[in-house]
CSV table of C-alpha atoms in Angstrom, one decimal:
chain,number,residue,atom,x,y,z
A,1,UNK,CA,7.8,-40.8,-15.5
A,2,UNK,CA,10.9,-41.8,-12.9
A,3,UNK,CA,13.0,-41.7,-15.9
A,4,UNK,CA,11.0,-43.8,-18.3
A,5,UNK,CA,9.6,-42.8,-21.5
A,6,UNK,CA,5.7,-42.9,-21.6
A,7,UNK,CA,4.3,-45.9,-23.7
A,8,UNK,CA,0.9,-44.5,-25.0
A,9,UNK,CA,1.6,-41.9,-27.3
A,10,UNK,CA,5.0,-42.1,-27.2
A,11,UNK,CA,5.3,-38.5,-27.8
A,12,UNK,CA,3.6,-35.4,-27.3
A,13,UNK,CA,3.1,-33.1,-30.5
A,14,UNK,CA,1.6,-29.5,-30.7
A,15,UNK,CA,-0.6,-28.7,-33.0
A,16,UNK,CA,-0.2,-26.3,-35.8
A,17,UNK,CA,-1.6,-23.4,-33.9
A,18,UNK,CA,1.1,-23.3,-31.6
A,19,UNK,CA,3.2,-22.1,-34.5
A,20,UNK,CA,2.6,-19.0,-33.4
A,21,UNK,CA,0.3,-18.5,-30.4
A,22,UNK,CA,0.5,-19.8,-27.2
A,23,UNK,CA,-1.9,-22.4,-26.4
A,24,UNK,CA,-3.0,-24.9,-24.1
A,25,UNK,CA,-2.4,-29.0,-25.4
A,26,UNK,CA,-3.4,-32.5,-24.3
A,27,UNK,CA,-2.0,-34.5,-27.3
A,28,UNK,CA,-5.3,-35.1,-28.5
A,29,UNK,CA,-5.8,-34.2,-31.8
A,30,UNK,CA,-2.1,-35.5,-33.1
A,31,UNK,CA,-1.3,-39.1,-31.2
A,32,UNK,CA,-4.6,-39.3,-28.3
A,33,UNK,CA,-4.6,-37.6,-25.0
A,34,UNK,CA,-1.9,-37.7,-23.0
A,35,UNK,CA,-2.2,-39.7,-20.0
A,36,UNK,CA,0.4,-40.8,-16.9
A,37,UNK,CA,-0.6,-43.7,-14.7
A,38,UNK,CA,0.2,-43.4,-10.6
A,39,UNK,CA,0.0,-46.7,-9.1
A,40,UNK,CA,0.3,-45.6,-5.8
A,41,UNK,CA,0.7,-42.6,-3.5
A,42,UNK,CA,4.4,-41.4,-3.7
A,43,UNK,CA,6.9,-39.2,-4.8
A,44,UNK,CA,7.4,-39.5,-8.6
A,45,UNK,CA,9.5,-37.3,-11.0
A,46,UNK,CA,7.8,-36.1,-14.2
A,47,UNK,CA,10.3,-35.5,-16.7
A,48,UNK,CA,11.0,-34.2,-20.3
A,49,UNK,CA,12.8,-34.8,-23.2
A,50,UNK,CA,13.6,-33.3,-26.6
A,51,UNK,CA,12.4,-34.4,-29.6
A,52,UNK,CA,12.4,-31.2,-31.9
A,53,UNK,CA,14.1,-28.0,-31.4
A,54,UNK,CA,12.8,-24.7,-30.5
A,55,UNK,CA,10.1,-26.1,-28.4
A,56,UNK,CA,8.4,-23.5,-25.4
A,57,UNK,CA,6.9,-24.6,-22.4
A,58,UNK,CA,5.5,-22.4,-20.4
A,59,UNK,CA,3.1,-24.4,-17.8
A,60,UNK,CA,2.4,-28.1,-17.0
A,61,UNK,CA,-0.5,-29.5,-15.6
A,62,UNK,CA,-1.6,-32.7,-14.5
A,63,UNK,CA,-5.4,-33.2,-13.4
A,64,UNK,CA,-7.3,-36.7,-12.6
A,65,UNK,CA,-10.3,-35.3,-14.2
A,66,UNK,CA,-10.3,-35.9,-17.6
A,67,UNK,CA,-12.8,-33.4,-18.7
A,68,UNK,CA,-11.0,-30.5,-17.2
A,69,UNK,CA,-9.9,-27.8,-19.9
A,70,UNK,CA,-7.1,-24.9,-18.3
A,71,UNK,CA,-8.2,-21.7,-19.8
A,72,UNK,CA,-6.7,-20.5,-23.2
A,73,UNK,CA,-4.3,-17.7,-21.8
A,74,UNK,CA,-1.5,-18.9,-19.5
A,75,UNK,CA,-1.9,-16.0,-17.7
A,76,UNK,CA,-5.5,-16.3,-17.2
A,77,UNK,CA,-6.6,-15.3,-13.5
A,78,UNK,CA,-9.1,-17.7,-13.2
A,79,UNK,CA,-6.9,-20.9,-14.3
A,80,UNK,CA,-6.6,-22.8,-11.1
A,81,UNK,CA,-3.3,-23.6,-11.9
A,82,UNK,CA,-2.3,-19.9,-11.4
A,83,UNK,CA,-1.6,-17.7,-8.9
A,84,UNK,CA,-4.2,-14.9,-8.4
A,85,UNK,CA,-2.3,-11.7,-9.1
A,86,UNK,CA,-1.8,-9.1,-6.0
A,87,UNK,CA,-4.3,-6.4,-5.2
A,88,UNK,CA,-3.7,-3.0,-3.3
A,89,UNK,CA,-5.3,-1.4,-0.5
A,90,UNK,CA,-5.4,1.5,-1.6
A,91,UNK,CA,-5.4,1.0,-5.6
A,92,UNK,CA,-3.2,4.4,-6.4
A,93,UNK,CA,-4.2,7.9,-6.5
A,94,UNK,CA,-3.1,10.9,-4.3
A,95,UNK,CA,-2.6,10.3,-0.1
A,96,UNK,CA,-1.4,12.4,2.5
A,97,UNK,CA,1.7,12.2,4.2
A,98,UNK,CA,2.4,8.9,5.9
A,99,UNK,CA,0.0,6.5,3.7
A,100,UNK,CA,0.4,3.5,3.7
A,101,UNK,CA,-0.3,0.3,1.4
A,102,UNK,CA,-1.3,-3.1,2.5
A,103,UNK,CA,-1.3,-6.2,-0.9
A,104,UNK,CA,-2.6,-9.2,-1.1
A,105,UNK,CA,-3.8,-12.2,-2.7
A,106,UNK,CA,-7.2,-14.4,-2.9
A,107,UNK,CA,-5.0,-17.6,-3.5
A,108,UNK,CA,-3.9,-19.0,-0.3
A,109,UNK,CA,-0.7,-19.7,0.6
A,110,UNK,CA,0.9,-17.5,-1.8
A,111,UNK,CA,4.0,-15.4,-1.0
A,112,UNK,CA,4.3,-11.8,-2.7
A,113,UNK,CA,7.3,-9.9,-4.1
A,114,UNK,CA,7.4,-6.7,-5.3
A,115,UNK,CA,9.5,-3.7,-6.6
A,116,UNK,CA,9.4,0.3,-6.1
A,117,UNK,CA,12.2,1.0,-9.4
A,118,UNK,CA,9.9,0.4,-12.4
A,119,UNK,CA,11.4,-3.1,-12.4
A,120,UNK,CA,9.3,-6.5,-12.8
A,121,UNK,CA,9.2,-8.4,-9.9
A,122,UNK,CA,10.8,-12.0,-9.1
A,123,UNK,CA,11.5,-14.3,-6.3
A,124,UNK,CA,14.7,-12.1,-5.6
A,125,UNK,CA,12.7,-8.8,-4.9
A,126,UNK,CA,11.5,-7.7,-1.9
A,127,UNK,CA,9.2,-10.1,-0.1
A,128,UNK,CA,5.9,-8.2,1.7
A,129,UNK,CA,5.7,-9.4,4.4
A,130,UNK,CA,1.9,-8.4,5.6
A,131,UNK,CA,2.8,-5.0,7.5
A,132,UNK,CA,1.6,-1.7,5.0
A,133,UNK,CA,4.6,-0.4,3.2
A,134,UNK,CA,4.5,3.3,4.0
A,135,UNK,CA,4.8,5.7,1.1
A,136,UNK,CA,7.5,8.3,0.9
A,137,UNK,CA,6.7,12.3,-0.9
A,138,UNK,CA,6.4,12.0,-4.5
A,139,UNK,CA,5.6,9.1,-6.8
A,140,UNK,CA,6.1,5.9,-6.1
A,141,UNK,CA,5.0,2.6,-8.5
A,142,UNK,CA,4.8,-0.2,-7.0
A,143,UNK,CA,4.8,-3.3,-9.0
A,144,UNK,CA,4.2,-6.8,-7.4
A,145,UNK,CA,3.7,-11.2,-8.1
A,146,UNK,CA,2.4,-13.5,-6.2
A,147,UNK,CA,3.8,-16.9,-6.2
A,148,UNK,CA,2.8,-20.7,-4.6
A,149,UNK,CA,4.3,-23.7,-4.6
A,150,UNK,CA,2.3,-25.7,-7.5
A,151,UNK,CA,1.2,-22.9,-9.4
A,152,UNK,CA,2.2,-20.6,-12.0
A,153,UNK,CA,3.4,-17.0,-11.0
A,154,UNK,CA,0.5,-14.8,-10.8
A,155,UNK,CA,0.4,-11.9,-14.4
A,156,UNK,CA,2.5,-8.5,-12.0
A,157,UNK,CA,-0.4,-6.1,-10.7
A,158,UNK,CA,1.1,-2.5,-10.4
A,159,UNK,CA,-0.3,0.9,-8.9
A,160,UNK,CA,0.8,4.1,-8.9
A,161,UNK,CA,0.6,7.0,-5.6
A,162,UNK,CA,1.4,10.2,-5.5
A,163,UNK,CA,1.8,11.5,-2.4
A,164,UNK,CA,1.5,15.1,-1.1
A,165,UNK,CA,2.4,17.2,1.6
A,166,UNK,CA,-0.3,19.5,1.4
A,167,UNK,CA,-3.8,19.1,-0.7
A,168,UNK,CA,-2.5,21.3,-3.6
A,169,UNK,CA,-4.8,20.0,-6.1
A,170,UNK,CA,-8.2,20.0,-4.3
A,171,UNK,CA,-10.9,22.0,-6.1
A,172,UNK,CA,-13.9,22.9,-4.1
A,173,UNK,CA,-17.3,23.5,-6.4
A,174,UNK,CA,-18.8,26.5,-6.2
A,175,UNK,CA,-22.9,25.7,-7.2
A,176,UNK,CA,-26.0,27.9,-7.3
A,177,UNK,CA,-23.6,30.7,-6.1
A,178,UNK,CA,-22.5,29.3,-3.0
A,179,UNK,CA,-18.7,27.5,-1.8
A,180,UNK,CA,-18.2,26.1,1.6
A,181,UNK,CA,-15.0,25.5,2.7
A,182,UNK,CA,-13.6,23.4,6.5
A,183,UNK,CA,-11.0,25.4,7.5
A,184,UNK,CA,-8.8,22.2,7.7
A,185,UNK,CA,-9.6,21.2,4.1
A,186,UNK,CA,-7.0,23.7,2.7
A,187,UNK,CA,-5.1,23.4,-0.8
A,188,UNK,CA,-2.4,24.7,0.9
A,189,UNK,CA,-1.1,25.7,4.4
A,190,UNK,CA,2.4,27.3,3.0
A,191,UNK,CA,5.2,28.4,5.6
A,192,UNK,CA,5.8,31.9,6.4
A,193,UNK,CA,9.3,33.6,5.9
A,194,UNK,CA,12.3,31.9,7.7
A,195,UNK,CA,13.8,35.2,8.5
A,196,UNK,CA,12.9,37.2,11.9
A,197,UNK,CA,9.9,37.7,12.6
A,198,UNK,CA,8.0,34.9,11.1
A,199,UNK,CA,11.1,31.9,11.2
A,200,UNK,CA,9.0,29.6,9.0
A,201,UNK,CA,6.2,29.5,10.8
A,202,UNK,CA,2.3,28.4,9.5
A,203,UNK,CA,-1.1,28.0,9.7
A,204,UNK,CA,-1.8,24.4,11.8
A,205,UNK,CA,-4.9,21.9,11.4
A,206,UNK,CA,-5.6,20.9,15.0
A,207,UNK,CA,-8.5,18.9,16.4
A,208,UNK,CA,-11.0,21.0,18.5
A,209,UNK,CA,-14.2,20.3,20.1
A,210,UNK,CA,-17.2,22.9,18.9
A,211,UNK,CA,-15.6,22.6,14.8
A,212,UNK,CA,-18.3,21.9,12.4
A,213,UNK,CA,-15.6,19.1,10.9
A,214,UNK,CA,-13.7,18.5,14.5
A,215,UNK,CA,-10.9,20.2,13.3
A,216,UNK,CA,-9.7,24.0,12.3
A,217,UNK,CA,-6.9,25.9,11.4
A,218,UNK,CA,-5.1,28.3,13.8
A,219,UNK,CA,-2.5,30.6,13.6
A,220,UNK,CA,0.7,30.4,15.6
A,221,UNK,CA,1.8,32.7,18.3
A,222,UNK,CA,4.4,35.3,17.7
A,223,UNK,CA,5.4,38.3,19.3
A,224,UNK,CA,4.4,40.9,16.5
A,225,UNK,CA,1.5,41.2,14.3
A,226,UNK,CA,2.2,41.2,10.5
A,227,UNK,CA,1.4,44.5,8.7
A,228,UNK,CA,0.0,44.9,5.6
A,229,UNK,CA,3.1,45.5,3.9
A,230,UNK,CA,4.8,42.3,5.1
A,231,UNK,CA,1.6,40.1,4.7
A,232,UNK,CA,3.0,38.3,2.0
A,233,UNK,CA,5.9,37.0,4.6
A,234,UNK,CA,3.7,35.9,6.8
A,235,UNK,CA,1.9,32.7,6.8
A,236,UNK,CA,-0.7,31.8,4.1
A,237,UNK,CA,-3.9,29.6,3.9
A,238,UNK,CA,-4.9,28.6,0.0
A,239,UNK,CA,-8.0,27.6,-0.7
A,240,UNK,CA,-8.3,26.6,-4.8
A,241,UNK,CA,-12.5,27.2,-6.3
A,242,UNK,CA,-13.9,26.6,-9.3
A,243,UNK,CA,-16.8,29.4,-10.1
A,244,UNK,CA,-19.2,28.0,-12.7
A,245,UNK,CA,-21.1,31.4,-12.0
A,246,UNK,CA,-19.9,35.2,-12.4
A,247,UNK,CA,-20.5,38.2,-10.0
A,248,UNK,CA,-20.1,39.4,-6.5
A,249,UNK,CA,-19.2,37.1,-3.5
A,250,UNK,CA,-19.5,37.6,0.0
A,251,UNK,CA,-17.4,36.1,2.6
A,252,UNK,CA,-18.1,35.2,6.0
A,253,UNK,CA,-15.9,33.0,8.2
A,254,UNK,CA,-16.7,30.9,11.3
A,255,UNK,CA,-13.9,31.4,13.6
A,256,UNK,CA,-12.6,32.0,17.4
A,257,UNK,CA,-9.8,33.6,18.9
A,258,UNK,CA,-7.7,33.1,21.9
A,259,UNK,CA,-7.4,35.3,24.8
A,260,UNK,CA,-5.8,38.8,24.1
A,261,UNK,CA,-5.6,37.9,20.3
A,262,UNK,CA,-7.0,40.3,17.8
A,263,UNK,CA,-9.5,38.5,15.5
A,264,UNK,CA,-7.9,39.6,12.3
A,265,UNK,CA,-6.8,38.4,8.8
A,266,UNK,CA,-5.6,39.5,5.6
A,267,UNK,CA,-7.9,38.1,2.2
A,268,UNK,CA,-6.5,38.0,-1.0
A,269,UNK,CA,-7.4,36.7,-4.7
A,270,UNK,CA,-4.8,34.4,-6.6
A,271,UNK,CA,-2.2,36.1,-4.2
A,272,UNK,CA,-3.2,39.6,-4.2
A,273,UNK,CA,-4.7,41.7,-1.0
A,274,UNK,CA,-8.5,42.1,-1.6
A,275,UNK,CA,-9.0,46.3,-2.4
A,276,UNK,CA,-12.1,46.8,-0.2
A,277,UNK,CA,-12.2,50.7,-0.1
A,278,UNK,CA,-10.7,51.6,3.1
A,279,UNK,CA,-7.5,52.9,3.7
A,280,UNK,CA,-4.3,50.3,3.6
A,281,UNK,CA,-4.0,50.2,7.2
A,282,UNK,CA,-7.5,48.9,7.4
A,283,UNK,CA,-7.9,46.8,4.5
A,284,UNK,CA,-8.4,43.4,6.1
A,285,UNK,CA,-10.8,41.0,7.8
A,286,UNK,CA,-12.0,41.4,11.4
A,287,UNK,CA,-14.2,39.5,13.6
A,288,UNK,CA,-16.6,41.8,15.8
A,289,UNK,CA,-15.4,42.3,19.1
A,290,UNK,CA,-17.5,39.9,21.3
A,291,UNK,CA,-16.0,40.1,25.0
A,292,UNK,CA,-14.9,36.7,25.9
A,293,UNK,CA,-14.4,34.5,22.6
A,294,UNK,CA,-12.2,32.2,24.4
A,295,UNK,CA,-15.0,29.6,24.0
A,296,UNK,CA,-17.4,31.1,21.4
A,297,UNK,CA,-17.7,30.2,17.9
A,298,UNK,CA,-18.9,33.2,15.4
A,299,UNK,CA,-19.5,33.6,12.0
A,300,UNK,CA,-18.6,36.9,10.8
A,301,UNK,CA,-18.5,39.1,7.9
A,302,UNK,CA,-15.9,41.9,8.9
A,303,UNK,CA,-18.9,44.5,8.6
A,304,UNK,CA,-16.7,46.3,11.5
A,305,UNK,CA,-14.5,47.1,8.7
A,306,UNK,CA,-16.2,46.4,5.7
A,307,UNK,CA,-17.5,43.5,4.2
A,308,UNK,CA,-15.3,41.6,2.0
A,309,UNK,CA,-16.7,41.9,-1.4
A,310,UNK,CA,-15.0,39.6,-3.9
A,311,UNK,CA,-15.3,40.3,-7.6
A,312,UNK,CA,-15.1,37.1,-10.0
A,313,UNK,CA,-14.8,38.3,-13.5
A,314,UNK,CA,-15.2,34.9,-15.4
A,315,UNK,CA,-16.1,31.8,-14.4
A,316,UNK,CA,-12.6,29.4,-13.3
A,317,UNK,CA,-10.4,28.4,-11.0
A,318,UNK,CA,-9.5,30.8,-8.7
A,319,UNK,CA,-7.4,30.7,-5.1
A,320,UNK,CA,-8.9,32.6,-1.8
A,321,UNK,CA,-5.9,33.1,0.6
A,322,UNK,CA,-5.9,33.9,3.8
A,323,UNK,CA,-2.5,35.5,5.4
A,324,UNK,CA,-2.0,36.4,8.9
A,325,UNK,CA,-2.5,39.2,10.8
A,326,UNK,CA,-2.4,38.6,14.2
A,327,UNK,CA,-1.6,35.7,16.3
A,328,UNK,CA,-4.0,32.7,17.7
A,329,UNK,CA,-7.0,33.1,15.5
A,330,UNK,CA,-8.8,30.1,14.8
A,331,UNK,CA,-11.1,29.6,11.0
A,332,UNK,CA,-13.4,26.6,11.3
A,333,UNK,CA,-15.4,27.5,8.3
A,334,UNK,CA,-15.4,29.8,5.4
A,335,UNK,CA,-18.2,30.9,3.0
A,336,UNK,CA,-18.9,32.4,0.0
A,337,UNK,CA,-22.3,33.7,-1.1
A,338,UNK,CA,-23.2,36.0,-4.1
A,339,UNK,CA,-26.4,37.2,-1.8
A,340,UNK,CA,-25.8,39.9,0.0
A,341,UNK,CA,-28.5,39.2,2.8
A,342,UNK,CA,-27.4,35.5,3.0
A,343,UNK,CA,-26.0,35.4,6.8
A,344,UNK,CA,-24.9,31.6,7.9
A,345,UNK,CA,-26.1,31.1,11.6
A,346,UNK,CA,-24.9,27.5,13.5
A,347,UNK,CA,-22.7,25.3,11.8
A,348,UNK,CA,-23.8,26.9,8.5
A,349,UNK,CA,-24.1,24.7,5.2
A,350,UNK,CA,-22.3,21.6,4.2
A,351,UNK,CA,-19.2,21.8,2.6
A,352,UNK,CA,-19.4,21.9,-1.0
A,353,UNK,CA,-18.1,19.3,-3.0
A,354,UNK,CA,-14.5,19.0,-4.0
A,355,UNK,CA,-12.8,16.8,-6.7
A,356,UNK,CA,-8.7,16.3,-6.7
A,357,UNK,CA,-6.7,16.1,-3.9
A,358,UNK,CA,-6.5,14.1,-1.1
A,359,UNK,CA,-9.6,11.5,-0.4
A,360,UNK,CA,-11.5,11.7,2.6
A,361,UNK,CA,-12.4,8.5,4.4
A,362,UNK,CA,-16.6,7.8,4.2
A,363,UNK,CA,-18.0,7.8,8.0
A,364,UNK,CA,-18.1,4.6,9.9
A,365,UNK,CA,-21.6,2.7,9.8
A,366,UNK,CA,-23.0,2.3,13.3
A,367,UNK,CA,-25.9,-0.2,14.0
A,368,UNK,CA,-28.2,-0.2,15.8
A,369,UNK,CA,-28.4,4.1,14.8
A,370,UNK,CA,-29.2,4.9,18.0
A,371,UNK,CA,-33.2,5.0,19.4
A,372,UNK,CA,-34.5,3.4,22.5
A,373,UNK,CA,-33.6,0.9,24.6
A,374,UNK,CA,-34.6,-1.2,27.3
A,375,UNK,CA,-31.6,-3.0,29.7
A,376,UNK,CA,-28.7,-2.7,27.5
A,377,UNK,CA,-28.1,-2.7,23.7
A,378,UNK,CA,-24.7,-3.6,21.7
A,379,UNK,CA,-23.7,-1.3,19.4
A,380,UNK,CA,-21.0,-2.2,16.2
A,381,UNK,CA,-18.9,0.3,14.1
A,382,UNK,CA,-17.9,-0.4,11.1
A,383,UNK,CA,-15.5,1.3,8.2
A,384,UNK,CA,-14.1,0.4,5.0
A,385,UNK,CA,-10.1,-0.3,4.2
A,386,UNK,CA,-7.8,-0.3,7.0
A,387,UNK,CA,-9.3,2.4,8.5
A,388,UNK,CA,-9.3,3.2,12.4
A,389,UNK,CA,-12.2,4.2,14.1
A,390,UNK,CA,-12.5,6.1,17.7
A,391,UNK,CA,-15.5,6.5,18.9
A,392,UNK,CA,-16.5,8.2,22.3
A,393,UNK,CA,-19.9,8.0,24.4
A,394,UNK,CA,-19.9,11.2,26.1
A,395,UNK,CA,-20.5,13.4,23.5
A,396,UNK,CA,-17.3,14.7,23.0
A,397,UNK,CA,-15.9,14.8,19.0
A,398,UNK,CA,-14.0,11.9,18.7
A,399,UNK,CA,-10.1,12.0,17.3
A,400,UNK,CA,-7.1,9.6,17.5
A,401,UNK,CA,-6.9,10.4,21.5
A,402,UNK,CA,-10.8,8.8,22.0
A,403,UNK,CA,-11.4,5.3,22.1
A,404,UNK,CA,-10.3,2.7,20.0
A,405,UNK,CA,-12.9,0.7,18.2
A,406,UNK,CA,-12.0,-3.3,18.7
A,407,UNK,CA,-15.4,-4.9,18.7
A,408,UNK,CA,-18.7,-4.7,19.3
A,409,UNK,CA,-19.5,-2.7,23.0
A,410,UNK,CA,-22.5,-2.2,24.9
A,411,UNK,CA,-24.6,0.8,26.7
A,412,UNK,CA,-26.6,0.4,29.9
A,413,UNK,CA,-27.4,3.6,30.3
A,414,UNK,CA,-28.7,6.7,28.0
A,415,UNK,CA,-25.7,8.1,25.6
A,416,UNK,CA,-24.2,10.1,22.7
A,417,UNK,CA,-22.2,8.1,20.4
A,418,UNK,CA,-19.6,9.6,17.7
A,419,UNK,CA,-17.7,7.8,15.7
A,420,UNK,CA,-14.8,8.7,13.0
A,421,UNK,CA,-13.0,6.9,10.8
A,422,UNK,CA,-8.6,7.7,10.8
A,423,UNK,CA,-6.1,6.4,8.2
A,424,UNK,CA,-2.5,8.0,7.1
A,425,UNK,CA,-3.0,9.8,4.4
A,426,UNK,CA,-6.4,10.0,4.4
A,427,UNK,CA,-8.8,13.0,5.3
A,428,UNK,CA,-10.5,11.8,8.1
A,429,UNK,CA,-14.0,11.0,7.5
A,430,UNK,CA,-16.6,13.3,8.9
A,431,UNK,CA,-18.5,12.0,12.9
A,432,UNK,CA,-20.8,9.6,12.5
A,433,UNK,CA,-23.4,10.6,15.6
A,434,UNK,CA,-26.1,8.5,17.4
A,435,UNK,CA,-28.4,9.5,20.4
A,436,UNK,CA,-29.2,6.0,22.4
A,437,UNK,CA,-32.0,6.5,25.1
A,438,UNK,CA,-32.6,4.1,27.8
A,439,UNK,CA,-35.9,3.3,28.5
């Protein structure tokens, strides 16, 4: 100690085990415990020196308490003499576009430093510095330590993300020989043609009040129509299903068009035109003419035309696409039923389930959960992750233009509240809705 030998042992000697695993050592078993006297508070400088050759060290540790045991492993998380190894927020998986990760760790006053190149990470790599890194298309691993003055570095944590323009792997369920898909939960939304007329144009998922999921699909605007022999240039809506159950599906959509649009689309199987009977010119989808749909929501069948029957041979994974026709049309919802006199009224059923793909956030929590109240009442949201939620009080579907949650706020007066939960590449999670009555 201070650049004197130690008196009592006068040396410290592994034991045999060490011969050839790493273990912990107080000296005890080959010349007594090791022990250091501090006479007083201070600065001091602990020092080392050879005896034999090839000796490893690997960690030091000095404790007052003299029944204290460090754990076997050097790299054992719950050694207090070690840094607690970084976590991720999310842990891996597929995201959507512009996802971001947030890392951290439990032992305070820890610095992180991590790597995107498949290297480990050191005090020289990059040094997080609390704000989310955002993840760029493809796969990135990220690999990270944590280190504190005083402590070991932490073992490296690592994830892996894939992220995904479009949701190209999600697989909705068909069960008991139903599927229900939101129009906005597509596989794919894939880009029309860049040549005259179409110039790359697509489908696009916007927010709208009156959706089942507060959200659709629409079509853009262009000056022409798409016929049937150029429906493969125009843009396309993929929507990937896995059929446990053979036979004959019928498809209704819940949709709406805009003023002086024609309610029409093509349907195809694994990328080829549904043959429903009718001549070419007619063989597509169309919504009943309703007068005004500038504000109405319908589920249709095309039974104007004919009803879109859809054969499925074997059970599997097949892909219902939807290709434009005309211009503006709006799907919110789209169902498949092997009964014939099944006809969906309202918002219809649930979607069905769906594994793969991009994760959707759960819905915020909301307590009280509405009821009646006398006076006033205070009403909390809550989400998991680093989720944002908007909420609104009017009724209204709430999106990323509503009202940004901060803390706990309070009604005076009777109210609908909606909540949903937002986070880059994330579905957003489904409205969480409470009535709140004042007395």
């Amino acid at each position: 100690m201070s650049g004197a030998a130690n008196d009592t042992p006068a040396s410290f000697e592994f034991t045999s085990e060490a011969d050839t695993n790493w273990v912990w050592e107080n000296n005890a078993e080959t010349q007594g415990v090791a022990s250091l006297q501090i006479p007083a508070q201070g600065e001091y400088t602990f020092t080392l020196w050879m005896k034999s050759p090839n000796l490893k060290i690997d960690q030091i540790i000095l404790s007052t308490n003299p029944d204290y045991l460090p754990g076997k492993d050097p790299t054992d998380p719950t050694d207090p003499a070690v840094a607690q190894a970084p976590t991720f927020d999310p842990e891996g998986g597929t995201l959507g576009p512009g996802a971001e990760v947030y890392m951290a760790s439990t032992t305070p006053g820890t610095s992180i430093f991590y790597t995107i190149d498949g290297s480990d990470p050191d005090a020289f790599s990059t040094q997080y510095n609390g704000s989310p890194i955002t993840l760029e298309l493809g796969k990135t691993d990220i690999r990270a330590i944590a280190m504190a003055d005083g402590l070991a570095d932490s073992p490296v944590a690592s994830a892996s993300y894939t992220v995904t323009a479009t949701d190209a792997s999600r697989e909705f369920q068909e069960e008991g020989g139903l599927v229900v898909m939101e129009g906005e939960n597509a596989s794919l939304l894939a880009a029309a043609d860049t040549r005259p007329p179409f110039y790359g144009e697509a489908w696009k998922r916007v927010d709208i009040a009156g959706a089942t999921g507060g959200a659709v699909i629409q079509l853009p605007y262009m000056t022409v129509g798409v016929g049937r022999e150029d429906h493969a240039r125009g843009p396309r809506a993929d929507y990937l299903i896995n059929f446990s159950t053979a036979g004959t599906y019928y498809l209704w959509l819940r949709g709406q068009k805009s003023t002086n649009a024609i309610g029409s689309l093509y349907v195809g199987i694994d990328g080829e035109l549904l043959d429903i009977g009718l001549l070419p010119v007619n063989n597509f989808f169309k919504f009943r003419d309703l007068g005004d749909w500038k504000s109405r929501w319908q589920w249709d069948n095309s039974e104007k035309t004919q009803v879109h029957a859809i054969q499925i041979d074997t059970p599997g994974v097949y892909t219902l696409n939807l290709w434009m026709r005309y211009n503006g049309l709006v799907v919110d919802k789209i169902l498949l039923s092997n009964e014939a006199a099944f006809i969906p009224s309202d918002e219809g059923p649930a979607e069905s389930p769906s594994n793969g793909g991009i994760p959707a956030l759960p819905a915020p929590a909301m307590s009280p959960e509405g009821g009646v109240f006398t006076g006033a009442v205070e009403v909390s949201l809550g989400s998991t992750g680093a989720a944002d939620i908007y909420y609104t009080t009017d009724g209204s579907l709430p999106s990323s233009s509503s009202t940004l949650y901060t803390g706990p706020f309070t009604l005076n007066s009777t109210a609908t509240v909606q909540a949903i939960a937002i986070r880059p590449g994330f579905v957003d999670s489904s409205v969480t809705s409470a009535r709140f009555i004042a007395n």
